[in-house]
CSV table of C-alpha atoms in Angstrom, one decimal:
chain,number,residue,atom,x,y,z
A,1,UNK,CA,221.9,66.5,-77.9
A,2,UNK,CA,218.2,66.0,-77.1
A,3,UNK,CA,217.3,62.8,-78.0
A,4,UNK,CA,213.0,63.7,-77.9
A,5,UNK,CA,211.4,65.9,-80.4
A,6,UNK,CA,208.1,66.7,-81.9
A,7,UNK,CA,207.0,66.7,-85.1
A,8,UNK,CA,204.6,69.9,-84.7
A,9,UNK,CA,205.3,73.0,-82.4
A,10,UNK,CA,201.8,74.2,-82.7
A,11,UNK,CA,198.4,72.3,-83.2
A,12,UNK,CA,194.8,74.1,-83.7
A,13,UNK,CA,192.1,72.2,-83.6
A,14,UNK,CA,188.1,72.4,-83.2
A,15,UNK,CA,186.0,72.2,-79.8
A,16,UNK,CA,185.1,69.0,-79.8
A,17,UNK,CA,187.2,67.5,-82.8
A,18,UNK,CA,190.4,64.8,-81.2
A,19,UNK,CA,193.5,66.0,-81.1
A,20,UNK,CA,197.0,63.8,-82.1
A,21,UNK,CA,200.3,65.1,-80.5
A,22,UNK,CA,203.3,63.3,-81.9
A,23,UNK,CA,207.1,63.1,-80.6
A,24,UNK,CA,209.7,61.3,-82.1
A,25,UNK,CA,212.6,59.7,-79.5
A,26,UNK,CA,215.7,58.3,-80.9
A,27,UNK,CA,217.5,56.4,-78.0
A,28,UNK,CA,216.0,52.5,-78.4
A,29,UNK,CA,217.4,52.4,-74.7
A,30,UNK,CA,214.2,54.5,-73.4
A,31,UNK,CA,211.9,52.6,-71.5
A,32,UNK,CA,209.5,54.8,-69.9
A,33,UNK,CA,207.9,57.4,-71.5
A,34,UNK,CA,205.2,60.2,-69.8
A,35,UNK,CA,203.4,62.5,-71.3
A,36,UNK,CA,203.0,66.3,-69.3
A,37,UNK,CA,201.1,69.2,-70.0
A,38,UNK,CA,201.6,72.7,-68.6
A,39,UNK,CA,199.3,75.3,-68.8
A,40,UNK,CA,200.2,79.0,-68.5
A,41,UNK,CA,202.1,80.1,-65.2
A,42,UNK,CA,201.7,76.5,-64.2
A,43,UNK,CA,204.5,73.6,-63.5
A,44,UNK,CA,204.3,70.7,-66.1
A,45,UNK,CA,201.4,68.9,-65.0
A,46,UNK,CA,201.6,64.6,-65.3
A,47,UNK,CA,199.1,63.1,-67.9
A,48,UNK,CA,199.4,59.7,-68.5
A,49,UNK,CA,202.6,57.3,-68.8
A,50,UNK,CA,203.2,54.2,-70.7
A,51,UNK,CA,206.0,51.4,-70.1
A,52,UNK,CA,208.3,49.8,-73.7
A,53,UNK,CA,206.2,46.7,-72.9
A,54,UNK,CA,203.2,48.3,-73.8
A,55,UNK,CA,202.1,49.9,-77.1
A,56,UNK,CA,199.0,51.5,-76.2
A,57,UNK,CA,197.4,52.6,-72.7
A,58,UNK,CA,194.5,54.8,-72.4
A,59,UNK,CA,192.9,57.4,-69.8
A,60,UNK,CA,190.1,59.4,-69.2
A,61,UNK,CA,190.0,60.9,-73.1
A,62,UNK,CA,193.2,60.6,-73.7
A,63,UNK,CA,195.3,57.7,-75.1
A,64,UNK,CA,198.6,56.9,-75.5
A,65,UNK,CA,200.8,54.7,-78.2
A,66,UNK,CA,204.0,53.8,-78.8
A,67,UNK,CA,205.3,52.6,-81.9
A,68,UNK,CA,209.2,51.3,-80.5
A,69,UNK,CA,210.1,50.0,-84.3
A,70,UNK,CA,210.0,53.8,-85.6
A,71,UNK,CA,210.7,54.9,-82.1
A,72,UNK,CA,207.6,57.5,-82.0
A,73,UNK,CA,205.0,58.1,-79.0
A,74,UNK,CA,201.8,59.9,-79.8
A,75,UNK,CA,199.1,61.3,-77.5
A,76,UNK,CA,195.3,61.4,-78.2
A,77,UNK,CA,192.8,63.7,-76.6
A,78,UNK,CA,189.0,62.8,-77.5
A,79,UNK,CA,186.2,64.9,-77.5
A,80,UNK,CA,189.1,68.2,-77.1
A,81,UNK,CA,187.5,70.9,-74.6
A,82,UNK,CA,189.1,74.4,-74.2
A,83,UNK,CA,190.2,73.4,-70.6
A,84,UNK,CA,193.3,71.1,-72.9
A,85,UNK,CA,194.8,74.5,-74.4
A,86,UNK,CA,198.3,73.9,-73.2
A,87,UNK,CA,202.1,73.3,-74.1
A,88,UNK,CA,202.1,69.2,-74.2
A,89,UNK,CA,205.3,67.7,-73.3
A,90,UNK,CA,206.8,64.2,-74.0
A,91,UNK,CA,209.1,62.9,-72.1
A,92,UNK,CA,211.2,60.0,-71.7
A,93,UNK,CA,213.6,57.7,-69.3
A,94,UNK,CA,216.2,55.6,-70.5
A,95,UNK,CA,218.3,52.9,-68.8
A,96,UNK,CA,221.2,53.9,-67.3
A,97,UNK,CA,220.2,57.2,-67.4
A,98,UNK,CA,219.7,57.3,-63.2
A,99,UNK,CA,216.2,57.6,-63.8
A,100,UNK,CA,216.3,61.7,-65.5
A,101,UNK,CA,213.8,62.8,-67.7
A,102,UNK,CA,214.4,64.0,-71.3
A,103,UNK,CA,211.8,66.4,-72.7
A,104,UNK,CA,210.9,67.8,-76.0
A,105,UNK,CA,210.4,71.2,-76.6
A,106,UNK,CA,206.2,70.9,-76.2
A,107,UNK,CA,203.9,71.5,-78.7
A,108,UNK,CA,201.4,74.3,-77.9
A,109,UNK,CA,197.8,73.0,-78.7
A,110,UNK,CA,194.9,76.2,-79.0
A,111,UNK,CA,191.7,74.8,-79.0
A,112,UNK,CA,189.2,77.2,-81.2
A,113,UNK,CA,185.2,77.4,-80.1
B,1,UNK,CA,197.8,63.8,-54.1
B,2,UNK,CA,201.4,64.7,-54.5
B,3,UNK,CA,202.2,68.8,-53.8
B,4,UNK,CA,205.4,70.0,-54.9
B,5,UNK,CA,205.5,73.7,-53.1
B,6,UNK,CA,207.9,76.4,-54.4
B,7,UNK,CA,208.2,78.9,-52.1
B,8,UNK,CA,208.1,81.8,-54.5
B,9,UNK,CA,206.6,82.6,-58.0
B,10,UNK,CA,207.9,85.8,-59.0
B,11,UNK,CA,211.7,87.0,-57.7
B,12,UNK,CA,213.8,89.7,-59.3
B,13,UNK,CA,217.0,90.2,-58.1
B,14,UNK,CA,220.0,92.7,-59.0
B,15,UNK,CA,223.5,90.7,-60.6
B,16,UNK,CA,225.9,89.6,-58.0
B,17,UNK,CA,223.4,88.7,-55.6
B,18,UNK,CA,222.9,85.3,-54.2
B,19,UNK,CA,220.0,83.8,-54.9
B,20,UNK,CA,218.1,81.0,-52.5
B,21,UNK,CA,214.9,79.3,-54.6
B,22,UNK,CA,213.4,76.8,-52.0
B,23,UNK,CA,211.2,73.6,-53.1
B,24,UNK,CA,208.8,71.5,-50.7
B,25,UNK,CA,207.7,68.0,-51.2
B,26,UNK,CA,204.8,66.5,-49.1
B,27,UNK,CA,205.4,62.9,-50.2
B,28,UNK,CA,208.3,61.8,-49.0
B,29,UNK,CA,209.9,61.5,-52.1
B,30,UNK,CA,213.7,60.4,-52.3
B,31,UNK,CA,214.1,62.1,-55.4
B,32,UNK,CA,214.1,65.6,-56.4
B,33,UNK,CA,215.0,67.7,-59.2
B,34,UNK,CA,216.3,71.1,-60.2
B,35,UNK,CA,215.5,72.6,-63.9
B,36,UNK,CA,215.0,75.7,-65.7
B,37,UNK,CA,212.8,76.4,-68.7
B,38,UNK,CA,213.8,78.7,-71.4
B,39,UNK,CA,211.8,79.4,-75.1
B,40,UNK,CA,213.1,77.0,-77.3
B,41,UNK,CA,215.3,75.2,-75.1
B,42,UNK,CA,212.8,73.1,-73.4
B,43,UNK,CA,213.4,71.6,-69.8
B,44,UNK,CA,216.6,71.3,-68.9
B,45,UNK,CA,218.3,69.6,-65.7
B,46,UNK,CA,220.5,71.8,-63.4
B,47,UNK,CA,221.0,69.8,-60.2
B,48,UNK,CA,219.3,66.4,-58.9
B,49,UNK,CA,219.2,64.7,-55.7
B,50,UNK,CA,218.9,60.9,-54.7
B,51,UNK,CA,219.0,61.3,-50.9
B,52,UNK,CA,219.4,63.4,-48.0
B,53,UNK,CA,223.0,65.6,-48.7
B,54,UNK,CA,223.3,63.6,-51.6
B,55,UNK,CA,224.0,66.2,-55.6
B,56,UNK,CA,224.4,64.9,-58.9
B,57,UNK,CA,225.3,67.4,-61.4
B,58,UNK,CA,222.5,67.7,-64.5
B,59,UNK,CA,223.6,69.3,-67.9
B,60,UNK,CA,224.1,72.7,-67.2
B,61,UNK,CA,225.1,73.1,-63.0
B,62,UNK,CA,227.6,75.7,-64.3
B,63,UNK,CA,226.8,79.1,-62.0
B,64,UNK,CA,224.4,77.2,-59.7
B,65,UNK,CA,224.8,74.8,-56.2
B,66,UNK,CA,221.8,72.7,-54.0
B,67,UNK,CA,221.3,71.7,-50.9
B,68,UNK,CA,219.2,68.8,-49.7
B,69,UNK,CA,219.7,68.6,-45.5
B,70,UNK,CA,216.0,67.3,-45.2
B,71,UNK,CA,214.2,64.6,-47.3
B,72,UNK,CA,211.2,67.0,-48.1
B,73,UNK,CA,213.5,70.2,-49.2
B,74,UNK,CA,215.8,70.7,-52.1
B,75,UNK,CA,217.1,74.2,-52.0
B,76,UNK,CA,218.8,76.0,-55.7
B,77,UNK,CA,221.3,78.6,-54.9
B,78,UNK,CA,223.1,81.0,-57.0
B,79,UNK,CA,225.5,81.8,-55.5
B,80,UNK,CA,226.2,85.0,-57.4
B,81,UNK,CA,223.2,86.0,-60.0
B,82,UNK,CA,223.9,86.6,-63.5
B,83,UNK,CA,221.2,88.0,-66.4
B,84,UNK,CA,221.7,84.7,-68.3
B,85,UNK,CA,220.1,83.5,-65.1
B,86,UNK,CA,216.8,85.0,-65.9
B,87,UNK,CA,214.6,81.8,-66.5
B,88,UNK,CA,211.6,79.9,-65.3
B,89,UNK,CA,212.7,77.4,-62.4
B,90,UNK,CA,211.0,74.4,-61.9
B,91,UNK,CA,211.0,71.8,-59.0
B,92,UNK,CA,210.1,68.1,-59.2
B,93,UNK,CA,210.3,65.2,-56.9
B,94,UNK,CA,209.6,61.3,-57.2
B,95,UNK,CA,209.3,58.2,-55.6
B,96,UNK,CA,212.3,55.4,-55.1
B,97,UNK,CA,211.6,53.7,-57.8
B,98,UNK,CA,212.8,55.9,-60.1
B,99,UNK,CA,212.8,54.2,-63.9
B,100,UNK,CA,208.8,53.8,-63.3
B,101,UNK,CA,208.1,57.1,-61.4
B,102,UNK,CA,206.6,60.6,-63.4
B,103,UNK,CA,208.3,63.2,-62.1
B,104,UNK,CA,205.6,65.5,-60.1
B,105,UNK,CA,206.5,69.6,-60.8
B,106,UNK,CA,205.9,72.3,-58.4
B,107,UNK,CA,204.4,75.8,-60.3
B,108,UNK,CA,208.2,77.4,-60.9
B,109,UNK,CA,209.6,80.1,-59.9
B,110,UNK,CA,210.0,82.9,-62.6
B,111,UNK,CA,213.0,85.0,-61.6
B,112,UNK,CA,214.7,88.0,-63.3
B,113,UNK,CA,217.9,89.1,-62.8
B,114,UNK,CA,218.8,92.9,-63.8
């Protein structure tokens, strides 16, 4: 079974508001997680990553946190533009597992004017 | 900047044909990946490879084979095309050091079997 999901499928939100993506991982083993986003016709396109040893790491307006003691990884985008309309994927690694990526299923974010 | 190429976007083929998808990495990457991408399924992992002639089954190699006979190519082959086939196929490579590497995606290939 998948062992990443998310706790919306779609997400609406204002031009200019922030946006919150959640997922929710159950395998404690996972390590690595990286967050993707893939925009129409377009391969999955890397974001920003974060390591178990960390619980926050932040980007150019986007952040990322991980809560390990409910096992859930959330991504913030600031200041949200129509250019971040996309599917946003989490993703994760865990030991032992040679280093493959498990996905969720992407929530779609539409970003209104 | 890393490119993963894909040689085509858009294939349609008839059933029973075999099917080459080709996949290009510029950064001599060790790893590369095989997946296809279906609505509601999410991402999933056909074939991956480590090394040069090296194949490790994902979770669903059933009616598909690779071939990796240069670092910087990873070929999918089916060898005879069903309908069920019909998906979006995505290509991805990364570095060595695989536990702290994001995986780096070409733009897919959407193909359609009839």
């Amino acid at each position: 079974g998948e062992s990443v999901g998310l706790h919306l499928p779609t997400l609406s939100v204002q031009e200019g508001d922030n946006s919150i993506i959640n997922c929710a991982y159950s395998n404690s083993a996972s390590d690595y997680f990286i967050w993707y986003k893939q925009e129409s016709g377009k391969g999955p396109q890397f974001i920003i990553d974060i390591r178990s040893n960390m619980d926050k790491r932040q980007g150019q307006r986007v952040t990322v946190l991980l809560n390990k003691t409910v096992k859930h990884l959330s991504l913030q985008i600031a200041a949200t533009q129509p250019g971040d309309s996309a599917v946003y994927f989490c993703a994760e690694i865990w030991r032992g597992s040679q280093g493959n990526l498990i996905f969720g299923k992407g929530t779609k974010l539409s970003v209104k004017p | 900047d890393v490119k993963v190429t894909q040689s085509s976007r858009y294939l349609v083929k008839r059933t029973g044909e075999k099917v080459f998808l080709e996949c290009v990495q510029d950064m001599d990457h060790e790893n590369m990946f095989w997946y296809r991408q279906d609505p509601g399924l999410g991402l999933r992992l056909i074939y991956f490879s480590y090394d040069v002639k090296m194949k490790e089954k994902g979770d669903i190699p059933e009616g598909y084979s690779v071939s990796r006979e240069k670092k910087e190519r990873f070929s999918l082959i089916l060898e005879s095309a069903s309908t069920n086939q019909t998906s979006m196929y995505l290509c991805a490579s990364t570095s060595g050091a695989r536990e702290n590497s994001p995986l780096h995606f070409g733009n897919g290939t959407r193909l359609t079997v009839t």
